[in-house]
CSV table of C-alpha atoms and ligand atoms in Angstrom, one decimal:
chain,number,residue,atom,x,y,z
A,1,MET,CA,5.9,17.8,28.4
A,2,THR,CA,3.3,17.1,25.7
A,3,ALA,CA,0.3,14.8,26.2
A,4,SER,CA,1.6,12.9,23.2
A,5,HIS,CA,5.0,12.3,24.9
A,6,ARG,CA,3.2,11.0,28.0
A,7,ALA,CA,1.0,8.8,26.0
A,8,PHE,CA,4.1,7.3,24.2
A,9,MET,CA,5.9,6.7,27.5
A,10,ARG,CA,2.8,4.8,28.8
A,11,ALA,CA,2.5,2.8,25.6
A,12,ARG,CA,6.2,1.8,25.7
A,13,SER,CA,5.8,0.3,29.1
A,14,VAL,CA,3.3,-2.2,27.9
A,15,ILE,CA,3.4,-2.4,24.1
A,16,ALA,CA,6.5,-3.7,22.2
A,17,GLY,CA,8.2,-0.5,21.0
A,18,GLY,CA,5.1,1.5,22.0
A,19,VAL,CA,3.5,0.8,18.6
A,20,ASN,CA,1.6,-2.0,16.9
A,21,SER,CA,3.3,-1.6,13.6
A,22,PRO,CA,6.9,-0.5,13.4
A,23,VAL,CA,6.9,2.4,10.9
A,24,ARG,CA,4.6,4.3,13.2
A,25,ALA,CA,7.4,4.6,15.7
A,26,PHE,CA,9.2,7.4,13.7
A,27,LYS,CA,12.5,5.5,13.6
A,28,GLY,CA,12.8,6.5,10.0
A,29,VAL,CA,12.7,10.2,10.8
A,30,GLY,CA,13.8,10.4,14.4
A,31,GLY,CA,11.8,11.8,17.3
A,32,GLU,CA,8.6,10.3,18.8
A,33,PRO,CA,5.3,9.3,17.2
A,34,ILE,CA,2.4,11.7,17.6
A,35,PHE,CA,-0.6,10.2,19.3
A,36,MET,CA,-3.8,11.1,17.5
A,37,GLN,CA,-7.2,11.6,19.0
A,38,ARG,CA,-9.5,12.0,16.1
A,39,GLY,CA,-9.8,12.5,12.3
A,40,GLU,CA,-12.2,14.5,10.3
A,41,GLY,CA,-12.0,14.6,6.5
A,42,ALA,CA,-8.5,15.6,5.4
A,43,TYR,CA,-7.4,16.3,9.0
A,44,LEU,CA,-5.9,14.6,12.0
A,45,PHE,CA,-6.0,16.0,15.5
A,46,ASP,CA,-3.5,15.0,18.0
A,47,VAL,CA,-3.9,14.5,21.8
A,48,ASP,CA,-2.4,18.0,22.3
A,49,GLY,CA,-5.2,19.5,20.2
A,50,ARG,CA,-3.0,20.3,17.1
A,51,ARG,CA,-4.4,19.9,13.6
A,52,TYR,CA,-2.6,18.3,10.7
A,53,ILE,CA,-3.4,17.9,7.0
A,54,ASP,CA,-3.0,14.2,6.6
A,55,TYR,CA,-1.2,12.5,3.7
A,56,VAL,CA,-1.0,9.1,5.3
A,57,GLY,CA,-4.7,8.2,5.3
A,58,ALA,CA,-4.2,5.4,7.8
A,59,TRP,CA,-1.6,4.0,5.3
A,60,GLY,CA,-4.0,3.8,2.5
A,61,PRO,CA,-7.5,2.8,3.4
A,62,LEU,CA,-9.0,6.3,3.9
A,63,VAL,CA,-9.6,7.3,0.3
A,64,LEU,CA,-12.7,9.2,1.4
A,65,GLY,CA,-10.9,10.9,4.3
A,66,HIS,CA,-11.4,10.4,8.0
A,67,ALA,CA,-14.8,9.5,9.6
A,68,ASP,CA,-16.7,9.8,6.3
A,69,PRO,CA,-20.4,10.2,7.5
A,70,ASP,CA,-21.8,7.6,5.1
A,71,VAL,CA,-19.2,5.0,6.2
A,72,THR,CA,-19.5,5.7,9.9
A,73,ARG,CA,-23.3,5.4,9.6
A,74,ALA,CA,-23.0,2.1,7.8
A,75,VAL,CA,-20.6,0.8,10.5
A,76,ALA,CA,-22.9,2.0,13.3
A,77,ASP,CA,-26.0,0.4,11.7
A,78,ALA,CA,-24.1,-2.9,11.2
A,79,ALA,CA,-22.7,-2.9,14.7
A,80,ALA,CA,-26.2,-2.4,16.2
A,81,ARG,CA,-27.3,-5.6,14.4
A,82,GLY,CA,-24.5,-7.6,16.0
A,83,LEU,CA,-20.7,-7.5,15.8
A,84,ALA,CA,-20.0,-11.0,14.5
A,85,PHE,CA,-21.9,-14.2,13.9
A,86,GLY,CA,-19.4,-16.7,12.6
A,87,THR,CA,-21.9,-17.6,9.9
A,88,PRO,CA,-22.2,-16.4,6.4
A,89,THR,CA,-24.0,-13.1,6.0
A,90,GLU,CA,-25.3,-11.4,2.9
A,91,ALA,CA,-23.0,-8.4,3.5
A,92,GLU,CA,-20.1,-10.6,2.3
A,93,THR,CA,-21.9,-11.4,-1.0
A,94,GLU,CA,-22.7,-7.7,-1.4
A,95,LEU,CA,-19.1,-6.6,-1.0
A,96,ALA,CA,-17.9,-9.4,-3.3
A,97,LEU,CA,-20.3,-8.4,-6.0
A,98,GLU,CA,-19.3,-4.8,-5.6
A,99,VAL,CA,-15.6,-5.7,-5.9
A,100,ARG,CA,-16.3,-7.9,-9.0
A,101,ALA,CA,-18.3,-5.1,-10.7
A,102,LEU,CA,-15.2,-2.9,-10.4
A,103,MET,CA,-12.6,-5.7,-11.1
A,104,PRO,CA,-14.2,-8.2,-13.5
A,105,GLY,CA,-11.2,-10.5,-13.3
A,106,LEU,CA,-12.1,-11.4,-9.8
A,107,GLU,CA,-14.8,-13.9,-10.6
A,108,LYS,CA,-14.7,-15.3,-7.1
A,109,LEU,CA,-13.2,-13.9,-3.9
A,110,ARG,CA,-12.3,-15.0,-0.4
A,111,PHE,CA,-12.3,-12.3,2.3
A,112,VAL,CA,-9.6,-12.2,5.0
A,113,SER,CA,-8.7,-9.6,7.7
A,114,SER,CA,-5.4,-8.2,6.4
A,115,GLY,CA,-3.3,-7.7,3.4
A,116,THR,CA,-0.8,-10.1,4.8
A,117,GLU,CA,-3.3,-12.9,5.0
A,118,ALA,CA,-4.4,-12.2,1.4
A,119,THR,CA,-0.8,-12.5,0.0
A,120,MET,CA,-0.2,-15.6,2.2
A,121,THR,CA,-3.3,-17.2,0.8
A,122,ALA,CA,-2.5,-16.2,-2.8
A,123,LEU,CA,1.0,-17.7,-2.5
A,124,ARG,CA,-0.3,-21.0,-1.1
A,125,LEU,CA,-2.9,-21.2,-3.8
A,126,ALA,CA,-0.4,-20.6,-6.5
A,127,ARG,CA,2.0,-23.2,-5.1
A,128,ALA,CA,-0.8,-25.7,-4.8
A,129,VAL,CA,-2.2,-25.3,-8.3
A,130,THR,CA,1.2,-25.3,-10.0
A,131,GLY,CA,2.8,-27.9,-7.8
A,132,ARG,CA,5.9,-25.6,-7.6
A,133,ASP,CA,7.6,-24.0,-4.6
A,134,LYS,CA,9.5,-20.9,-5.9
A,135,VAL,CA,8.2,-17.4,-6.2
A,136,ILE,CA,9.6,-14.3,-7.7
A,137,LYS,CA,9.2,-11.0,-5.9
A,138,PHE,CA,10.9,-7.6,-6.4
A,139,GLU,CA,13.5,-5.8,-4.4
A,140,GLY,CA,11.8,-3.1,-2.4
A,141,GLY,CA,8.4,-4.9,-2.9
A,142,TYR,CA,6.3,-5.3,0.3
A,143,HIS,CA,3.5,-7.9,0.6
A,144,GLY,CA,2.9,-8.0,4.3
A,145,HIS,CA,4.9,-10.4,6.4
A,146,PRO,CA,4.4,-14.0,5.3
A,147,ASP,CA,7.8,-15.7,5.7
A,148,SER,CA,8.1,-16.4,2.0
A,149,LEU,CA,7.8,-12.7,1.2
A,150,LEU,CA,10.0,-11.2,3.9
A,151,VAL,CA,13.0,-11.5,1.6
A,152,LYS,CA,15.0,-9.1,-0.5
A,153,ALA,CA,18.2,-9.3,-2.6
A,154,GLY,CA,21.6,-8.3,-1.3
A,155,SER,CA,22.6,-5.0,-2.8
A,156,GLY,CA,20.9,-5.5,-6.1
A,157,ALA,CA,22.4,-8.9,-6.9
A,158,LEU,CA,19.9,-11.3,-8.6
A,159,THR,CA,20.4,-14.2,-6.3
A,160,LEU,CA,18.6,-16.6,-4.0
A,161,GLY,CA,16.7,-14.8,-1.4
A,162,VAL,CA,18.2,-13.6,1.9
A,163,PRO,CA,15.7,-13.2,4.8
A,164,THR,CA,14.9,-9.7,5.8
A,165,SER,CA,14.1,-10.7,9.3
A,166,PRO,CA,15.6,-13.2,11.8
A,167,GLY,CA,13.1,-16.0,12.3
A,168,VAL,CA,12.5,-16.6,8.6
A,169,PRO,CA,14.0,-20.0,7.8
A,170,ALA,CA,16.7,-19.9,5.2
A,171,ALA,CA,15.2,-23.0,3.6
A,172,LEU,CA,12.0,-21.1,3.0
A,173,ALA,CA,13.8,-17.9,1.8
A,174,ALA,CA,15.7,-20.1,-0.7
A,175,HIS,CA,12.4,-20.5,-2.6
A,176,THR,CA,12.0,-16.7,-2.9
A,177,LEU,CA,13.8,-15.2,-5.9
A,178,VAL,CA,14.3,-11.5,-6.1
A,179,ALA,CA,14.2,-9.5,-9.3
A,180,ARG,CA,14.5,-5.8,-10.0
A,181,PHE,CA,11.3,-3.7,-10.4
A,182,ASN,CA,11.0,-2.1,-13.8
A,183,ASP,CA,13.7,-4.4,-15.2
A,184,PRO,CA,12.1,-7.1,-17.3
A,185,ASP,CA,15.5,-8.7,-18.1
A,186,SER,CA,16.1,-9.4,-14.4
A,187,VAL,CA,12.8,-11.5,-14.4
A,188,GLY,CA,13.7,-13.1,-17.7
A,189,ALA,CA,17.1,-14.2,-16.2
A,190,LEU,CA,15.3,-15.9,-13.2
A,191,PHE,CA,12.9,-17.7,-15.5
A,192,ASP,CA,15.8,-18.8,-17.7
A,193,ARG,CA,17.4,-20.6,-14.7
A,194,HIS,CA,14.4,-21.7,-12.7
A,195,GLY,CA,11.4,-21.4,-15.0
A,196,HIS,CA,9.8,-24.7,-14.3
A,197,GLU,CA,10.1,-24.4,-10.6
A,198,ILE,CA,8.4,-21.0,-10.4
A,199,ALA,CA,4.8,-21.0,-9.0
A,200,ALA,CA,4.2,-17.3,-9.2
A,201,VAL,CA,5.5,-13.8,-9.7
A,202,ILE,CA,4.1,-11.4,-7.1
A,203,VAL,CA,4.3,-7.7,-7.8
A,204,GLU,CA,2.9,-4.4,-6.6
A,205,PRO,CA,1.7,-3.2,-10.0
A,206,VAL,CA,2.6,0.4,-8.9
A,207,ALA,CA,5.3,0.0,-6.3
A,208,GLY,CA,4.1,1.8,-3.2
A,209,ASN,CA,6.4,0.4,-0.4
A,210,MET,CA,9.6,1.8,-1.7
A,211,ASN,CA,8.0,5.1,-1.8
A,212,CYS,CA,5.9,5.5,-5.0
A,213,VAL,CA,7.4,4.1,-8.3
A,214,PRO,CA,5.2,3.6,-11.3
A,215,PRO,CA,5.9,0.8,-13.7
A,216,VAL,CA,7.7,1.6,-17.0
A,217,ALA,CA,5.9,1.0,-20.2
A,218,GLY,CA,5.8,-2.7,-21.1
A,219,PHE,CA,7.0,-4.0,-17.8
A,220,HIS,CA,3.9,-5.8,-16.8
A,221,GLU,CA,3.2,-7.1,-20.3
A,222,HIS,CA,6.6,-8.7,-20.0
A,223,LEU,CA,5.7,-10.3,-16.7
A,224,ARG,CA,2.4,-11.5,-18.1
A,225,ALA,CA,4.2,-13.1,-21.1
A,226,LEU,CA,6.9,-14.8,-19.0
A,227,CYS,CA,4.3,-16.2,-16.7
A,228,ASP,CA,2.3,-17.6,-19.6
A,229,GLN,CA,5.3,-19.0,-21.2
A,230,TYR,CA,6.4,-20.9,-18.1
A,231,GLY,CA,3.0,-21.7,-16.6
A,232,ALA,CA,3.5,-19.5,-13.6
A,233,LEU,CA,0.8,-17.4,-12.0
A,234,LEU,CA,1.0,-13.6,-12.1
A,235,ILE,CA,-0.2,-12.2,-8.7
A,236,PHE,CA,-1.0,-8.5,-8.6
A,237,ASP,CA,-0.7,-7.4,-5.0
A,238,GLU,CA,-3.2,-4.5,-5.2
A,239,VAL,CA,-3.6,-4.2,-1.5
A,240,MET,CA,-2.4,-0.6,-1.9
A,241,THR,CA,-3.3,0.2,-5.5
A,242,GLY,CA,-6.8,-1.4,-5.5
A,243,PHE,CA,-9.4,1.4,-5.7
A,244,ARG,CA,-6.5,3.8,-5.2
A,245,VAL,CA,-5.1,4.4,-8.7
A,246,ALA,CA,-8.4,3.7,-10.6
A,247,PRO,CA,-11.8,2.1,-9.7
A,248,GLY,CA,-10.6,-1.1,-11.3
A,249,GLY,CA,-7.2,-0.9,-9.6
A,250,ALA,CA,-3.9,-0.9,-11.4
A,251,GLN,CA,-5.0,-3.9,-13.5
A,252,ALA,CA,-7.6,-1.7,-15.2
A,253,LEU,CA,-5.3,1.2,-15.5
A,254,LEU,CA,-2.5,-0.9,-17.1
A,255,GLY,CA,-4.8,-3.3,-19.1
A,256,ILE,CA,-3.2,-6.4,-17.6
A,257,ARG,CA,-5.2,-9.4,-16.4
A,258,PRO,CA,-3.4,-11.1,-13.5
A,259,ASP,CA,-4.2,-14.6,-12.4
A,260,LEU,CA,-4.7,-13.7,-8.8
A,261,THR,CA,-5.3,-10.4,-7.1
A,262,THR,CA,-4.8,-9.5,-3.5
A,263,LEU,CA,-6.7,-6.6,-1.9
A,264,GLY,CA,-6.7,-4.8,1.5
A,265,LYS,CA,-6.7,-1.3,2.8
A,266,ILE,CA,-9.5,0.6,0.9
A,267,ILE,CA,-11.6,-2.6,0.6
A,268,GLY,CA,-12.2,-2.3,4.3
A,269,GLY,CA,-12.8,1.4,4.4
A,270,GLY,CA,-10.6,1.7,7.5
A,271,LEU,CA,-11.6,-1.6,9.2
A,272,PRO,CA,-9.6,-4.8,8.8
A,273,VAL,CA,-10.4,-6.5,5.5
A,274,GLY,CA,-8.3,-8.2,2.9
A,275,ALA,CA,-9.2,-10.4,0.0
A,276,VAL,CA,-7.8,-12.7,-2.6
A,277,GLY,CA,-9.7,-13.1,-5.9
A,278,GLY,CA,-9.3,-14.5,-9.4
A,279,PRO,CA,-10.9,-17.0,-11.9
A,280,ALA,CA,-13.5,-19.3,-10.4
A,281,ALA,CA,-11.5,-22.4,-11.4
A,282,LEU,CA,-8.5,-21.2,-9.3
A,283,MET,CA,-10.5,-19.9,-6.3
A,284,ASP,CA,-12.5,-23.1,-6.1
A,285,GLN,CA,-9.3,-24.8,-5.2
A,286,LEU,CA,-9.7,-23.3,-1.7
A,287,LEU,CA,-11.4,-25.3,1.0
A,288,PRO,CA,-14.2,-26.3,1.3
A,289,ASP,CA,-14.7,-27.0,-2.5
A,290,GLY,CA,-11.0,-27.6,-3.0
A,291,PRO,CA,-8.1,-28.9,-1.0
A,292,VAL,CA,-6.1,-25.7,-0.3
A,293,PHE,CA,-6.4,-24.7,3.4
A,294,GLN,CA,-7.6,-21.2,4.3
A,295,ALA,CA,-9.7,-20.1,7.2
A,296,GLY,CA,-10.3,-17.1,9.5
A,297,THR,CA,-12.4,-16.5,12.6
A,298,ASN,CA,-12.9,-12.8,11.8
A,299,SER,CA,-13.0,-13.2,8.0
A,300,GLY,CA,-16.0,-11.4,6.4
A,301,ASN,CA,-16.9,-9.7,9.6
A,302,PRO,CA,-20.2,-7.9,9.1
A,303,VAL,CA,-19.2,-4.6,10.5
A,304,ALA,CA,-16.0,-4.6,8.4
A,305,MET,CA,-17.9,-5.6,5.3
A,306,ALA,CA,-20.3,-2.7,5.9
A,307,ALA,CA,-17.4,-0.2,6.0
A,308,GLY,CA,-15.9,-1.6,2.8
A,309,LEU,CA,-19.2,-1.6,1.0
A,310,ALA,CA,-20.1,1.9,2.0
A,311,THR,CA,-16.6,3.1,0.9
A,312,LEU,CA,-16.7,1.3,-2.5
A,313,LYS,CA,-20.1,2.7,-3.3
A,314,LYS,CA,-18.9,6.2,-3.0
A,315,LEU,CA,-16.0,5.6,-5.4
A,316,LYS,CA,-18.6,5.5,-8.2
A,317,ALA,CA,-19.4,9.2,-7.9
A,318,PRO,CA,-18.9,10.9,-11.3
A,319,GLY,CA,-15.4,12.3,-11.5
A,320,PHE,CA,-14.2,10.8,-8.3
A,321,TYR,CA,-10.9,9.6,-9.7
A,322,GLU,CA,-10.3,12.6,-11.9
A,323,THR,CA,-10.5,14.8,-8.8
A,324,LEU,CA,-8.4,12.5,-6.7
A,325,SER,CA,-5.7,12.4,-9.3
A,326,GLN,CA,-5.9,16.1,-9.8
A,327,ARG,CA,-5.3,16.7,-6.2
A,328,ALA,CA,-2.3,14.4,-6.2
A,329,THR,CA,-0.8,16.0,-9.3
A,330,ASP,CA,-1.5,19.5,-8.0
A,331,LEU,CA,0.4,18.6,-4.9
A,332,THR,CA,3.4,17.1,-6.6
A,333,THR,CA,3.5,19.8,-9.2
A,334,GLY,CA,3.2,22.5,-6.5
A,335,LEU,CA,6.0,20.9,-4.4
A,336,SER,CA,8.3,20.4,-7.4
A,337,GLN,CA,7.9,24.1,-8.5
A,338,ALA,CA,8.6,25.3,-4.9
A,339,ALA,CA,11.6,23.0,-4.6
A,340,ALA,CA,12.9,24.3,-7.9
A,341,ARG,CA,12.6,27.9,-6.8
A,342,HIS,CA,15.0,27.1,-4.0
A,343,GLY,CA,17.4,25.1,-6.2
A,344,LEU,CA,16.8,21.8,-4.5
A,345,ALA,CA,17.1,18.4,-6.3
A,346,TYR,CA,13.6,17.1,-6.0
A,347,ALA,CA,11.6,14.5,-7.9
A,348,THR,CA,8.0,13.3,-7.6
A,349,ASN,CA,5.8,10.5,-8.9
A,350,ALA,CA,2.0,10.3,-8.8
A,351,VAL,CA,-0.5,7.7,-9.9
A,352,GLY,CA,-4.2,8.2,-9.1
A,353,GLY,CA,-4.5,9.1,-5.5
A,354,MET,CA,-0.9,8.0,-4.5
A,355,PHE,CA,2.3,9.9,-4.8
A,356,GLY,CA,6.0,9.9,-4.0
A,357,LEU,CA,8.4,12.7,-3.0
A,358,PHE,CA,12.2,12.3,-3.3
A,359,PHE,CA,15.2,14.5,-2.6
A,360,ALA,CA,16.9,13.3,-5.8
A,361,GLU,CA,17.5,14.5,-9.4
A,362,GLY,CA,15.0,12.0,-10.8
A,363,PRO,CA,13.4,10.4,-12.6
A,364,VAL,CA,12.9,7.8,-9.9
A,365,ARG,CA,12.2,4.5,-11.6
A,366,TYR,CA,14.3,1.9,-9.8
A,367,TYR,CA,14.9,0.7,-6.3
A,368,GLU,CA,18.5,2.2,-6.5
A,369,ASP,CA,17.0,5.6,-7.4
A,370,VAL,CA,14.9,5.5,-4.3
A,371,MET,CA,17.8,4.4,-2.2
A,372,GLY,CA,20.0,7.1,-3.7
A,373,ALA,CA,17.6,9.9,-2.6
A,374,ASP,CA,18.8,12.2,0.3
A,375,VAL,CA,17.2,10.7,3.4
A,376,ASP,CA,18.7,13.3,5.8
A,377,ARG,CA,17.0,16.0,3.8
A,378,PHE,CA,13.7,14.1,3.9
A,379,ARG,CA,13.9,13.9,7.7
A,380,SER,CA,14.3,17.7,7.9
A,381,PHE,CA,11.5,18.2,5.5
A,382,PHE,CA,9.3,15.8,7.4
A,383,HIS,CA,9.9,17.5,10.8
A,384,GLY,CA,9.6,21.0,9.2
A,385,LEU,CA,6.2,20.1,7.7
A,386,LEU,CA,5.0,18.4,10.9
A,387,GLY,CA,5.7,21.6,12.8
A,388,LEU,CA,3.6,23.5,10.3
A,389,GLY,CA,0.7,21.1,10.6
A,390,VAL,CA,1.3,18.7,7.7
A,391,TYR,CA,1.5,15.0,8.4
A,392,LEU,CA,3.6,13.0,5.9
A,393,ALA,CA,4.4,9.3,6.4
A,394,PRO,CA,7.3,9.2,8.9
A,395,SER,CA,9.7,7.4,6.4
A,396,ALA,CA,11.3,8.2,3.1
A,397,TYR,CA,10.2,4.9,1.7
A,398,GLU,CA,6.5,5.2,2.0
A,399,ALA,CA,4.0,6.4,-0.6
A,400,GLY,CA,1.8,9.4,0.2
A,401,PHE,CA,-2.0,9.5,-0.2
A,402,VAL,CA,-4.6,12.1,-0.9
A,403,SER,CA,-8.3,11.6,-0.2
A,404,ALA,CA,-11.5,12.9,-1.7
A,405,ALA,CA,-11.7,15.1,1.4
A,406,HIS,CA,-8.5,17.1,0.5
A,407,THR,CA,-9.5,20.4,-1.0
A,408,GLN,CA,-7.6,22.7,-3.3
A,409,ALA,CA,-7.1,24.9,-0.3
A,410,ASP,CA,-5.5,22.1,1.6
A,411,ILE,CA,-3.1,21.4,-1.2
A,412,LYS,CA,-2.2,25.1,-1.5
A,413,ALA,CA,-1.7,25.3,2.3
A,414,THR,CA,0.6,22.3,2.1
A,415,VAL,CA,2.6,23.8,-0.8
A,416,ALA,CA,3.0,27.0,1.1
A,417,ALA,CA,4.2,25.2,4.2
A,418,ALA,CA,6.7,23.2,2.1
A,419,GLU,CA,8.0,26.4,0.5
A,420,GLN,CA,8.9,27.6,4.0
A,421,VAL,CA,10.7,24.4,4.7
A,422,PHE,CA,12.5,24.3,1.4
A,423,SER,CA,13.8,27.8,1.9
A,424,ARG,CA,15.3,26.7,5.2
A,425,LEU,CA,16.7,23.6,3.7
A,426,ALA,CA,18.3,25.5,0.8
A,427,GLY,CA,20.1,27.6,3.5
A,428,PRO,CA,21.2,31.2,3.3
B,1,LIG,C1,-0.1,-2.8,3.2
B,1,LIG,C2,0.3,-3.8,2.2
B,1,LIG,C3,0.3,-5.2,2.5
B,1,LIG,C4,0.0,-5.7,3.9
B,1,LIG,O1,-1.3,-5.5,4.3
B,1,LIG,P1,-1.5,-5.6,5.9
B,1,LIG,O2,-3.0,-5.3,6.0
B,1,LIG,O3,-0.7,-4.5,6.5
B,1,LIG,O4,-1.1,-6.9,6.3
B,1,LIG,C5,0.5,-6.0,1.5
B,1,LIG,N1,0.8,-5.6,0.3
B,1,LIG,C6,0.9,-4.3,-0.1
B,1,LIG,C7,1.2,-3.9,-1.5
B,1,LIG,C8,0.6,-3.4,0.9
B,1,LIG,O5,0.7,-2.1,0.6
């Protein structure tokens, strides 16, 4: 019996499902979660002493890899000065200035402690300033778990929202309209019917929670134009893509100016930070200068701010994103070539430091393409790689991440491991 198995049994006795976030439980791939003990650069080490090349990166935040020395030092220094004050600190202003320098559209920000809080706040603000209740989201889009956003369409139908979870009031879900990612006409049709009731469109500019699906050319220009035409706000949920696909996020990469932007993950460098930002006139509608309620005991925590600031500073190193993107494309190209040698249907996507792998013919552009991929094959692939010391996200519907700590040698070792698994999958 492994130490990891014992740890999971103990956890299950006292923590719901044994995990504090459901995907961690390996339900998507079968088997049991691996309990980790420490991380270093590109590697994770489990409680049984096994090493893994990590492509989860704590689900996005660790763009510098695990336990980056500059980040851990900044955290230790901040902690030594006090863990929390519940007063403003200069660290919050420093981080806000750093974010604004990278994303000039965020004239003002408000820090929160998670991506969920950020999208919840953005939605409330959008509804408040427009005086409208409805929002459009995309099938397969994930924005954390505010009630209004835990909604998806039934089998591709463009219809009023159906809650994804029990406990979400149907009356609230009815205000959430669901469109098809990369299909501007599906959004146009919703605006045709409900245009003057729609407060906002919220979108992951590069979809990252139905695996990784880049936007098709012109998609976001279409969203921008529809929002402008109907007076709705365009919310870019950059919790994942912010500082991941480019220093200025997807909005810089795509050349689109959203009205509001939500951030999380990398902005906290591994500690819990989220943010919502946009033009001063909008952001000033939040309390205390405006009437829209928003608050948080742990918001702007000085230790978390220090981790975020130390992380963002390192992203400005010359060539940082070129190298990060190169690693991701070296990985996806290497994997595609290996799969092709074994005659497997395999497709990949990559944008900046995020990537997607699919057992499908490809290209993968739509939610249905993702759903059409062979999940059983993915499960075998996942467990095969895990056994060879490569840690992918334990679900076919999650994006993968590389970090600045991943070397060419790590990528090569990963492709070599994958080649072994592909040859087994292809059979005799
Ligand atoms: C992770 C994620 C969230 C939720 O962030 P939490 O910190 O887990 O609440 C929201 N939006 C997107 C795009 C995400 O990837």
